[in-house]
XYZ file of C-alpha atoms in Angstrom:
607
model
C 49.114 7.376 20.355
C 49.312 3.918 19.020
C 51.521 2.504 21.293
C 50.055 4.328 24.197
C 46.811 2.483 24.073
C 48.243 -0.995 23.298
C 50.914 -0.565 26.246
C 47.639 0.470 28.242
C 46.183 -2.807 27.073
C 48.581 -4.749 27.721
C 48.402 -4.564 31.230
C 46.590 -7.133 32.713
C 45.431 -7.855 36.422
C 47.677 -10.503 38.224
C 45.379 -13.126 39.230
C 44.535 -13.656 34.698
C 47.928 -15.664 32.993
C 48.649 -14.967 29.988
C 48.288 -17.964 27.481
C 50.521 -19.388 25.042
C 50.716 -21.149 22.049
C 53.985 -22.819 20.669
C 53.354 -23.044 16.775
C 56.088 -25.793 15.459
C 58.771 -23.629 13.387
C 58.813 -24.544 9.879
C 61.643 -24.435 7.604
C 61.351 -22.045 5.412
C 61.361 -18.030 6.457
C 59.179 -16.545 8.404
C 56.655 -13.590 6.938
C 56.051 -10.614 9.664
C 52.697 -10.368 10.407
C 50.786 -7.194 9.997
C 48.360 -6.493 12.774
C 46.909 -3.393 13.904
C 47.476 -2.764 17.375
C 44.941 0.279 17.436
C 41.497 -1.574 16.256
C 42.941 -4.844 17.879
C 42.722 -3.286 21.270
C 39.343 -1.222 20.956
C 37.678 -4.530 19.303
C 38.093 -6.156 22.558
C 35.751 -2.967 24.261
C 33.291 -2.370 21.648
C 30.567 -4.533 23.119
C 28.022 -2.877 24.616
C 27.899 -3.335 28.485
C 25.847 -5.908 30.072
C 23.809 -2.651 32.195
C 22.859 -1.482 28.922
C 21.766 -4.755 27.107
C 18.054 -5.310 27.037
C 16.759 -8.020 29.497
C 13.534 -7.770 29.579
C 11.600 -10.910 27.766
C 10.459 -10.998 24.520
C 6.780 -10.322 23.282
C 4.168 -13.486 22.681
C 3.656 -12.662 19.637
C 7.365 -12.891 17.710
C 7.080 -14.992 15.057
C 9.466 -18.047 15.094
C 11.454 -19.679 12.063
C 11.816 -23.058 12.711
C 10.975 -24.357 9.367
C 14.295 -22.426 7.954
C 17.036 -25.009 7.479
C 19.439 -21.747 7.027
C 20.831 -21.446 10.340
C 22.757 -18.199 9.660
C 19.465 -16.800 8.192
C 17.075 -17.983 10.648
C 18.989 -16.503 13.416
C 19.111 -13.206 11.408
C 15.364 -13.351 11.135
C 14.850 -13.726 14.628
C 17.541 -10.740 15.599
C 15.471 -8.559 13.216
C 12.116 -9.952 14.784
C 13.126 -9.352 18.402
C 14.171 -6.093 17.577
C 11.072 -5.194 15.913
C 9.139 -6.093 19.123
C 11.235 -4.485 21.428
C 10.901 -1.408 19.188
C 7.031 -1.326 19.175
C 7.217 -1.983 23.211
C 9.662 0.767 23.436
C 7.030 3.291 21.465
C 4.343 2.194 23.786
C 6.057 3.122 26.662
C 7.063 6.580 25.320
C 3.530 7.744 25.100
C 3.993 9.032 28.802
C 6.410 11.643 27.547
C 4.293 12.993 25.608
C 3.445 16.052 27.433
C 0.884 18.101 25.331
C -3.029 17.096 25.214
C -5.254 18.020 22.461
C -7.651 20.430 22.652
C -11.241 20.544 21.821
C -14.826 22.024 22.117
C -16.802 21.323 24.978
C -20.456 22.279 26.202
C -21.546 23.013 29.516
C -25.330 22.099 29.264
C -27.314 19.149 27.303
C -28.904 21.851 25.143
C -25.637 23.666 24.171
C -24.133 22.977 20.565
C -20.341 23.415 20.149
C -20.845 25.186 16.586
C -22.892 27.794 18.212
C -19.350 28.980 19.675
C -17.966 31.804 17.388
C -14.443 32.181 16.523
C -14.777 35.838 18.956
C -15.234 33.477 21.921
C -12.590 30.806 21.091
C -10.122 33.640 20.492
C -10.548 35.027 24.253
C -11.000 31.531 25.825
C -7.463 30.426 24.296
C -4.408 31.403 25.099
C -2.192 34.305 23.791
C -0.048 32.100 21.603
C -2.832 30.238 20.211
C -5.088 33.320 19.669
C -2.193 34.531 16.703
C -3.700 31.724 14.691
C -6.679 34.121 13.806
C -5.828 35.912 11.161
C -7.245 38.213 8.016
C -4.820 38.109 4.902
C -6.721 40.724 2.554
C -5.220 40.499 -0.990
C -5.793 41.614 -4.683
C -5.385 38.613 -6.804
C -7.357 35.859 -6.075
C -9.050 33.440 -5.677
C -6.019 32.000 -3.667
C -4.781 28.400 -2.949
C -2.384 27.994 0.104
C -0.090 24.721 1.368
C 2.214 24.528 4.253
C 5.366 22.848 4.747
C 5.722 19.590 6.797
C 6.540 21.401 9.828
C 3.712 23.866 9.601
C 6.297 26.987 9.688
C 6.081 28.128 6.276
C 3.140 28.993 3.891
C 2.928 29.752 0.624
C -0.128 31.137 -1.388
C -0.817 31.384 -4.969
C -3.126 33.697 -6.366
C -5.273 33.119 -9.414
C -3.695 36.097 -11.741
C -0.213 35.149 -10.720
C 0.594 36.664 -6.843
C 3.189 33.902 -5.477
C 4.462 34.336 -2.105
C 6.092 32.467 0.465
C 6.532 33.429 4.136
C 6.898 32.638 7.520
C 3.231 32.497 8.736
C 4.796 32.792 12.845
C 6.787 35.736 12.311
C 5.852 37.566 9.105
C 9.248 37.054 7.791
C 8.501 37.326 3.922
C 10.892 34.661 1.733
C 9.854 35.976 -1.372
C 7.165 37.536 -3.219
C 6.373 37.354 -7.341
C 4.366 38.917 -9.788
C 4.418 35.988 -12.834
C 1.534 38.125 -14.383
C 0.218 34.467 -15.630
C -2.249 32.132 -14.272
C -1.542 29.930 -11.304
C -3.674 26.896 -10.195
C -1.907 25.391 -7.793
C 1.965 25.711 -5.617
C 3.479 23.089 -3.294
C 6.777 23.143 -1.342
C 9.602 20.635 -1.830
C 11.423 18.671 0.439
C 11.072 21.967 2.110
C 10.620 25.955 2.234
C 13.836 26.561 0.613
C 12.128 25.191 -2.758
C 8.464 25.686 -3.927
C 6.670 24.971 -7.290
C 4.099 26.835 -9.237
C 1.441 25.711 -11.429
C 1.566 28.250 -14.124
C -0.640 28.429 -17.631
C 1.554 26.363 -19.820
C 4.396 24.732 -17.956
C 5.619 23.776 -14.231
C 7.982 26.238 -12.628
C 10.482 25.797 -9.725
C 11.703 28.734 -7.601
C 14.287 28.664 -4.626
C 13.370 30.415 -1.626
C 14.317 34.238 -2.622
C 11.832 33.453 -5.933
C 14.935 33.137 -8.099
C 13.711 30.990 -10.981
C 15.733 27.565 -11.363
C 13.520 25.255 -13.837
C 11.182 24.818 -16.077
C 9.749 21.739 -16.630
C 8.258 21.664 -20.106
C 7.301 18.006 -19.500
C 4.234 18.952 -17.772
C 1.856 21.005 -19.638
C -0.859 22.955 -18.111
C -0.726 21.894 -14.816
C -3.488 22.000 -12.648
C -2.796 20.290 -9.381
C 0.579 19.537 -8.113
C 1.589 17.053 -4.841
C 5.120 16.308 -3.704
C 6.110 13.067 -2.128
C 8.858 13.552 0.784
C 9.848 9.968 1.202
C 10.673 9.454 -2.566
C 11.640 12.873 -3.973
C 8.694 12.939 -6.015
C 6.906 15.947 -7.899
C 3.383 14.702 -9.204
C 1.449 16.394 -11.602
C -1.734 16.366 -13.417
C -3.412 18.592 -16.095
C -5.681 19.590 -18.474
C -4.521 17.037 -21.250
C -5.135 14.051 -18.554
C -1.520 12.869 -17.737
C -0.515 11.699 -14.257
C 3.651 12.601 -14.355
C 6.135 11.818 -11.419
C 9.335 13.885 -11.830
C 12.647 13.238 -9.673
C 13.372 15.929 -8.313
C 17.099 15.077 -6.431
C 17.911 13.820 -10.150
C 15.727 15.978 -12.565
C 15.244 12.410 -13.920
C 10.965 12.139 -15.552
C 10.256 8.631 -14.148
C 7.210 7.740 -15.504
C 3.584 9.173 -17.052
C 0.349 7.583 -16.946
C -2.064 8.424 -19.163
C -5.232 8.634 -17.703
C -7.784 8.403 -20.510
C -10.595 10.480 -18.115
C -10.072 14.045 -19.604
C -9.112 16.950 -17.818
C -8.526 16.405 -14.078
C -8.851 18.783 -11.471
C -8.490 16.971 -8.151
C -5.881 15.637 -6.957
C -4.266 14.575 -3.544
C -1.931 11.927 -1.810
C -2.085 8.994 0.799
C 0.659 9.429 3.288
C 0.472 6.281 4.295
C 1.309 4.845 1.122
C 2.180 7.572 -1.502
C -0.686 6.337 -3.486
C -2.414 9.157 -5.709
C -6.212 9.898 -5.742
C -7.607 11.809 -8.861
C -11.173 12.594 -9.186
C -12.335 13.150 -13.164
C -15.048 14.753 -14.637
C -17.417 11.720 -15.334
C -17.568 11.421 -11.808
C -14.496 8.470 -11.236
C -11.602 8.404 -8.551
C -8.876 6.383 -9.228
C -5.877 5.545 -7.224
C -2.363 5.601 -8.915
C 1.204 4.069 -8.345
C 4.393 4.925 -10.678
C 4.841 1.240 -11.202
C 1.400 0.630 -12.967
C 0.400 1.709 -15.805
C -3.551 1.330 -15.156
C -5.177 2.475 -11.774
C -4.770 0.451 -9.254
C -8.432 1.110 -8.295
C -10.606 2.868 -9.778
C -14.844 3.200 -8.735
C -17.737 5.667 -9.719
C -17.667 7.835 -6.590
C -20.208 10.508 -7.974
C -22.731 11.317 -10.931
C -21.020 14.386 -12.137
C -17.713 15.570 -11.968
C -15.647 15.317 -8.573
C -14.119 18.585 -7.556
C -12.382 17.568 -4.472
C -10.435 14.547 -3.302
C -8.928 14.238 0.539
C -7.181 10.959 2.649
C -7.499 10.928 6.449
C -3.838 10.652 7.427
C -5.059 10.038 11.048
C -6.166 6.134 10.599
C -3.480 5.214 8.274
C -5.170 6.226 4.851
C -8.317 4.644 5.689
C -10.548 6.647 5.045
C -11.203 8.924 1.847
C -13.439 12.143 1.356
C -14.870 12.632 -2.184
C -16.823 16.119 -2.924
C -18.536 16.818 -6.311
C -20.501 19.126 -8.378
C -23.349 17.981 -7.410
C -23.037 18.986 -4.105
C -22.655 15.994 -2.605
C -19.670 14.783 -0.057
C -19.059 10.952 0.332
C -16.528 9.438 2.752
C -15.285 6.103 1.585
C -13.574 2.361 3.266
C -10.319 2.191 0.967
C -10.177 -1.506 2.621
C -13.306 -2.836 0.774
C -14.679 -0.188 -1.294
C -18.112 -1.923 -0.797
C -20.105 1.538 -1.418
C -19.670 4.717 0.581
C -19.446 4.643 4.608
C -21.730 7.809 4.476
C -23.102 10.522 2.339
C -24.727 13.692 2.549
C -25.679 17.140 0.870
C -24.012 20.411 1.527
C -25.437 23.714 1.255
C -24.739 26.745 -0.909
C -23.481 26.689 -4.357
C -19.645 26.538 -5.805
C -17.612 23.691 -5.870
C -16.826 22.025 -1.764
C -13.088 21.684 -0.875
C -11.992 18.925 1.252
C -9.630 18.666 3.631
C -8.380 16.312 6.939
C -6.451 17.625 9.388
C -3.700 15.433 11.451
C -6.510 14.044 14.056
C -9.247 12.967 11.673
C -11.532 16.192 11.196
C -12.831 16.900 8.032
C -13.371 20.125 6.911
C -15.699 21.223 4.330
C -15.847 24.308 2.190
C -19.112 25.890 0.080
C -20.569 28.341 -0.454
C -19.569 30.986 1.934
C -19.181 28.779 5.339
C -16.736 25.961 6.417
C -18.167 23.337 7.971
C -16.190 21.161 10.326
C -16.929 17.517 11.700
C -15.140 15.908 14.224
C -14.620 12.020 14.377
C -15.908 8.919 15.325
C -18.998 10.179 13.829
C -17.853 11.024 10.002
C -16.800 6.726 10.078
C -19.726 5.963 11.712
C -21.810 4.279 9.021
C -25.266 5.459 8.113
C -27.730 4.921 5.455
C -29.905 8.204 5.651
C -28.065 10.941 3.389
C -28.372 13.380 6.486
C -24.890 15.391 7.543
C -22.859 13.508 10.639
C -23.066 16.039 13.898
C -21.619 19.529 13.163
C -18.390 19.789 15.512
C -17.731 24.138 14.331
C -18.605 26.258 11.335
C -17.149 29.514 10.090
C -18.923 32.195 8.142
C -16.418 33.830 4.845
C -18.594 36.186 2.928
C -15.996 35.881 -0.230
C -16.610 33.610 -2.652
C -15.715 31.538 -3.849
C -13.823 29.651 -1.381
C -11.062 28.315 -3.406
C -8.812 25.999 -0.850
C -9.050 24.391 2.698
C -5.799 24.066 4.561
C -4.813 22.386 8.422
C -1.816 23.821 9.559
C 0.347 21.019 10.641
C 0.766 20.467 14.633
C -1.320 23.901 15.102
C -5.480 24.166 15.629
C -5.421 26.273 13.074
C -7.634 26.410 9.375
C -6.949 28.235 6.206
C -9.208 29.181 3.847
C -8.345 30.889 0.225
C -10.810 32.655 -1.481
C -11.486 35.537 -3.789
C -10.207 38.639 -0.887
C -7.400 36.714 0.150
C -6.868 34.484 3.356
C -8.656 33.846 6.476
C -7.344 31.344 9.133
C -9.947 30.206 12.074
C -9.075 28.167 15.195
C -10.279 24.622 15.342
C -9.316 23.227 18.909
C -8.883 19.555 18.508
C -8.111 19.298 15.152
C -4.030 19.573 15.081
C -1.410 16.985 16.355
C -0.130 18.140 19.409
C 3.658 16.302 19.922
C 5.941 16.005 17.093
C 8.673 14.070 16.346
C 11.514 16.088 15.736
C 13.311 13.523 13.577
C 10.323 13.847 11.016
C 9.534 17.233 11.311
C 10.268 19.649 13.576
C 8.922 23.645 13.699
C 11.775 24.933 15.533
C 14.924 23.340 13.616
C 17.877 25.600 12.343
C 19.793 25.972 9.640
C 22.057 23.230 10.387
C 19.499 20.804 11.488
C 17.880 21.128 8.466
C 20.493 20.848 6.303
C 21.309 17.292 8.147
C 17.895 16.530 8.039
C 17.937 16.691 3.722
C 21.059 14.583 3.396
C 19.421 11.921 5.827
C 16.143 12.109 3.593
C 18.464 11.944 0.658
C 20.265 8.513 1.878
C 17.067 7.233 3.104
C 15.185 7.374 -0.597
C 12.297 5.095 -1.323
C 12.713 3.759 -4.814
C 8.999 4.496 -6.526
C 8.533 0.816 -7.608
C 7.870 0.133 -3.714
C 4.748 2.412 -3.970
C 2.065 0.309 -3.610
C -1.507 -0.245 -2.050
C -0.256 -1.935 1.372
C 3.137 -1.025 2.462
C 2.741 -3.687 4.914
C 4.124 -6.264 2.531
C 7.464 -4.846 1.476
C 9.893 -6.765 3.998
C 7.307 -9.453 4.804
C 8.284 -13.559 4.389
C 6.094 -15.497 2.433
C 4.134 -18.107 4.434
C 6.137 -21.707 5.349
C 5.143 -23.912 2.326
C 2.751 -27.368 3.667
C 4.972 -29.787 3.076
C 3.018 -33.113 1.561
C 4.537 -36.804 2.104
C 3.712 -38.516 -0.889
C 5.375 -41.226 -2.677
C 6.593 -41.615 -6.582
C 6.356 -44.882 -8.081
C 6.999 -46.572 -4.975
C 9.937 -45.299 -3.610
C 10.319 -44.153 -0.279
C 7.620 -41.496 1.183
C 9.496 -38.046 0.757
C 7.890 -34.394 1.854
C 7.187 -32.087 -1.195
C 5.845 -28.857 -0.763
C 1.942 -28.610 -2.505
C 2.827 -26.192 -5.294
C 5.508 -28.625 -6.462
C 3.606 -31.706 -7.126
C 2.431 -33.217 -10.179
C -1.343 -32.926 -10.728
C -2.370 -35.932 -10.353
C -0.526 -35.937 -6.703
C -2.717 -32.628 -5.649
C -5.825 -33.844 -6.720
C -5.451 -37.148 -4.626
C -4.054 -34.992 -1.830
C -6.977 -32.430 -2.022
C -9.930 -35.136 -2.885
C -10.688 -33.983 -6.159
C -9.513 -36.879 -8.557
C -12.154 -38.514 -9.892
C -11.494 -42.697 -8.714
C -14.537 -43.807 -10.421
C -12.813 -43.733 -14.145
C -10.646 -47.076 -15.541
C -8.195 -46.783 -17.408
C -9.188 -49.048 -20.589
C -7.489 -52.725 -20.200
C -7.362 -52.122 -16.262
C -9.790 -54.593 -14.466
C -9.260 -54.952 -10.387
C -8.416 -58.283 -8.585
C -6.426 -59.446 -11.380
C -3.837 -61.957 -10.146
C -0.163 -61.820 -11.118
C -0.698 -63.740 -14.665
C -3.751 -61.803 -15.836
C -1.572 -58.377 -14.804
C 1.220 -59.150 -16.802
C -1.236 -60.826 -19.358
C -3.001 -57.140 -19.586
C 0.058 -55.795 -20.158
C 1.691 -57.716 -23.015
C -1.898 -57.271 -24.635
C -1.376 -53.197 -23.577
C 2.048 -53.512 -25.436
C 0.713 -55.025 -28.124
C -2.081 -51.960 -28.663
C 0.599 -49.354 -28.264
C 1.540 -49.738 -32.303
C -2.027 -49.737 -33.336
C -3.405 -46.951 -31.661
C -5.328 -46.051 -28.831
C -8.871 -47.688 -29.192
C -11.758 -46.759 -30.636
C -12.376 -43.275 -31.315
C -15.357 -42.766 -28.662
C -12.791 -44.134 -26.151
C -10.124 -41.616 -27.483
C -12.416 -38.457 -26.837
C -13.331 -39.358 -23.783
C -9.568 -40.020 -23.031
C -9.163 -36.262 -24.329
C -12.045 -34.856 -22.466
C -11.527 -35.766 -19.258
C -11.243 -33.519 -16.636
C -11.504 -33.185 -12.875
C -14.833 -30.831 -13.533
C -18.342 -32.257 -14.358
C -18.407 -32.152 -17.280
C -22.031 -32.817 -18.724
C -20.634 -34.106 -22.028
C -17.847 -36.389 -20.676
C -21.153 -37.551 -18.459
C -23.248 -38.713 -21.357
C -20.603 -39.988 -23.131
C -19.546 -42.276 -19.749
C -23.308 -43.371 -19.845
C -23.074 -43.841 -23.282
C -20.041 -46.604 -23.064
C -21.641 -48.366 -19.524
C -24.968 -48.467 -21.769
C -22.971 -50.360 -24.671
C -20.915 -52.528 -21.916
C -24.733 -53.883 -20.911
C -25.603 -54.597 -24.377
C -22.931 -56.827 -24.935
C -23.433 -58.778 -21.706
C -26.267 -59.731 -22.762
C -25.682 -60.746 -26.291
C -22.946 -62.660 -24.472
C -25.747 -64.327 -21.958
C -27.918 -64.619 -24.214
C -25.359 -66.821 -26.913
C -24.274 -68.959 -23.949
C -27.633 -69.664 -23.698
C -28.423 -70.641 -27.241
C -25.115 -72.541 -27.538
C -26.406 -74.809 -24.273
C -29.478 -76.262 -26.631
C -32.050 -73.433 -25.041
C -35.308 -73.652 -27.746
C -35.493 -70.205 -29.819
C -38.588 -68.760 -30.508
C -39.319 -69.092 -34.332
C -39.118 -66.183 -36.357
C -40.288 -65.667 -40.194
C -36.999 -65.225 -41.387
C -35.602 -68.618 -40.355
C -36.770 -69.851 -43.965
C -33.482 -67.950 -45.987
C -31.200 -69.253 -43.567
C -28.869 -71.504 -44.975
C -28.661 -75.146 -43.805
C -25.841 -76.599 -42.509
């Protein structure tokens, strides 16, 4: 096959001659030279076409990298840069394939209220498909806590006394159901539904899909809410003794745990913008938590009692943050500025709220025996007045209490656990219509998704990169100011700021203080007097420095105002006057000026 394709390359058309070079003969032997015909010929082919290259211009707004001497590097910059814009002009121009619109309430008259509409109307106004969302799962066990998978394919529930199931929520197809005959607080999938976890009593359990038991992990004792992170392979847990814990879970490997010194915790959730954790205490704190720090990374009071219920919009980039607590109040809160809460109200009913966003920014919230749901702009709207933001739909559940709030992902649908079980409503509006199959797709196969969990395996974020704004990991720092100073008068030479001497910045930035002399420095000396100064400088330099009051000041000054260096600088200009005029004043007794008689001329001595 080799020498098929580089006969077939060597065929060239007539009007191209073939070039060659004579290379003078040596005298020694000649080594054969090992060349691979194969990757020789392709190499010549593996460009892409010219039809295929991009032509189009590049965006305003790439930056440029002139002030890299590197040429090798800034070119590589730029590459990455271009491609980077083309990228981002590429994604705006797919938003036209994007087929599906999302859906939503809407009233026919100026009087009409859109939660007014029950969930027997939205049921036959939407379609068949859509209508299967409605559902009544009536169960012994509770109260129950639910969570979906990425997708929004799978759900698994968790019953207070120790009911575990997981399921395909589409087609009934039950993965696998357990009786631990234990408590269970909370249970979270994996990288996916082949692997789930369960908050039990004492320790954290993992189960495969058929509810085969495959670990215990003993680190992490008496769990009460658990969160996994998909783009670093990360199980987080916090308990009853107050330790935030991140386990590995492709190598088993306990990375890190953060003692939270706040008690007991009980609320718990993630950013997925930036893997960031937000736990809510019981003196009425959030604080936000990376594996890489070993104090919060923010923490604020957020309520006067305890918080129940923590939730991160994931619709405006982790933005925005939803705090409920016992004393039935709900805040949503700026994580840019955290300059006080962007607005606040009062729910109704007793029990603890649950929180929850869905994929398109609606907030859901839970108490007493109705779910309230409010639809943005207005929940980021600020407002002073602690009134509740328009009411988009609300849902009456007679059980109490009403232990979770779930959005199914890329479906209008709600779940809500409570003490008989499950009930899912239909929220139009409130899921993402299009997905990105790359990311997560509903319909993938068994093959797909095996592909899918190596890729997520190669592509694993290291948890030191977890930080408050993800925007800065790949960034360049800013092109240094480059200064042209000189140093003891040699040539005028560019330094950047940072690396001058201090004397050098505070000239450059205005803030030396000219008005000090050095002592023995006097201006408009001439050459003699100069070199006159110095031999007398010279002279000083074995004796010491001066007089004492000279030497503090020498040590105290500073490029500040300093009020004592001040009176101590009036001080020596008050003593500098005194002697002028002793001096004027014996010049002018020395020139025969008459004195004024005093009483104590009699004891002096005569000459």
């Amino acid at each position: 096959m080799d020498a098929l394709i580089a006969r077939a390359d060597s065929i060239q058309p007539l009007h191209k001659k073939r070039k060659f070079s004579h290379v003078p003969s040596t005298g020694g032997p000649s080594k054969p030279q090992k060349s691979d015909q194969t990757s020789n010929s392709v190499a010549k082919h593996a460009s892409i076409p010219k039809s295929l290259q991009d032509r189009r211009a590049l965006p305003e707004d790439v930056p440029s990298y002139k002030h890299i001497a590197n040429k090798k590097l800034r070119t590589q910059l730029h590459r990455q840069s271009a491609q980077g814009a083309r990228a981002q002009a590429l994604l705006e121009d797919a938003e036209m394939l994007l087929m599906d619109d999302a859906g939503g309430l809407e009233v026919e008259g100026e009087m009409d209220r859109t939660w007014r509409v029950g969930q027997s109307d939205i049921v036959q106004s939407a379609g068949q498909e859509a209508a299967k969302g409605r559902r009544e799962y009536k169960l012994d066990g509770g109260p129950y806590r639910s969570r979906y998978t990425r997708n929004g394919r799978h759900l698994a529930i968790a019953g207070r006394t120790g009911h575990v199931a997981t399921f395909d929520w589409q087609t009934g197809t039950m993965h696998a159901e357990l009786q631990l005959q234990e408590t269970c607080r909370d249970i979270t999938f994996l990288q996916d539904h082949a692997y789930f976890a369960v908050a039990q009593k004492k320790y954290v359990f993992i189960y495969d899909r058929d509810g085969v038991e495959l670990h215990c992990l003993k680190g992490h004792v008496e769990p009460t809410r658990l969160e996994f992170l998909p783009y670093h392979w990360l199980l987080a847990t916090v308990g009853n003794p107050g330790y935030l814990k991140y386990q590995d879970t492709s190598t088993g490997q306990l990375i890190v745990e953060h003692r939270t010194k706040l008690g007991a915790c009980s609320a718990m959730t993630q950013n997925l913008h930036n893997a960031v954790i937000h736990l809510g205490h019981q003196n009425g704190c959030v604080t936000l938590w990376t594996p890489n720090l070993p104090h919060p990374a923010v923490q604020l009071l957020a309520h006067m009692g305890p918080v129940v219920s923590v939730s991160v919009d994931p619709s405006q980039g982790g933005r925005y943050m939803a705090t409920a607590g016992r004393d039935g109040t709900v805040k949503v809160w700026d994580c840019r500025n955290w300059k006080g809460a962007v607005r606040d109200w009062t729910v109704r009913g007793g029990g603890d709220p649950e929180l929850e966003w869905s994929a398109r920014g609606y907030l859901a919230v839970a108490s007493g025996g109705t779910v309230n749901v409010y639809n943005p702009p207005s929940i980021h709207a600020p407002f002073n007045a602690r009134t509740p933001p328009p009411l988009y739909m609300t849902h009456p559940i007679p059980h109490r209490p009403l232990s979770s709030v779930r959005f199914a992902p890329f479906q209008d649908i709600l779940t809500v656990g409570h003490s008989a079980g499950l009930s899912s409503a239909l929220v139009p509006g409130s899921g993402e219509p299009n997905f990105d199959s790359r990311e997560a797709d509903p319909f993938e196969k068994k093959k797909a998704r095996s592909e899918r969990e190596v890729k997520a395996l190669l592509d694993k974020i290291q948890p030191d990169l977890i930080s408050l704004d993800p925007e800065m990991v790949g960034n360049l720092a800013p092109p240094s100011k480059l200064t042209t100073t000189t140093f003891d008068g040699k040539p005028a030479v560019e330094v950047p700021y940072a690396r001058l001497p201090r004397i050098e910045r505070l000239r450059v930035s205005g803030k030396i203080d000219e008005t000090e002399e050095n002592s023995g420095e006097e201006e408009g000396e001439d050459e003699e007097s100069k070199k006159h100064s110095k031999e007398e400088r010279e002279k000083r330099k074995m004796r010491g420095k001066g007089k004492s009051l000279k030497r503090y000041l020498r040590k105290q000054r500073k490029n500040v105002i300093d009020p004592a260096a001040v009176a101590i600088r009036a001080k020596l200009e008050k003593q500098k006057e005194e002697k002028k005029r002793a001096a004027v004043a014996a010049a002018a007794g020395d020139s025969g000026e008459k004195k004024k008689p005093s009483a104590l001329d009699r004891f002096k001595r005569s000459k």
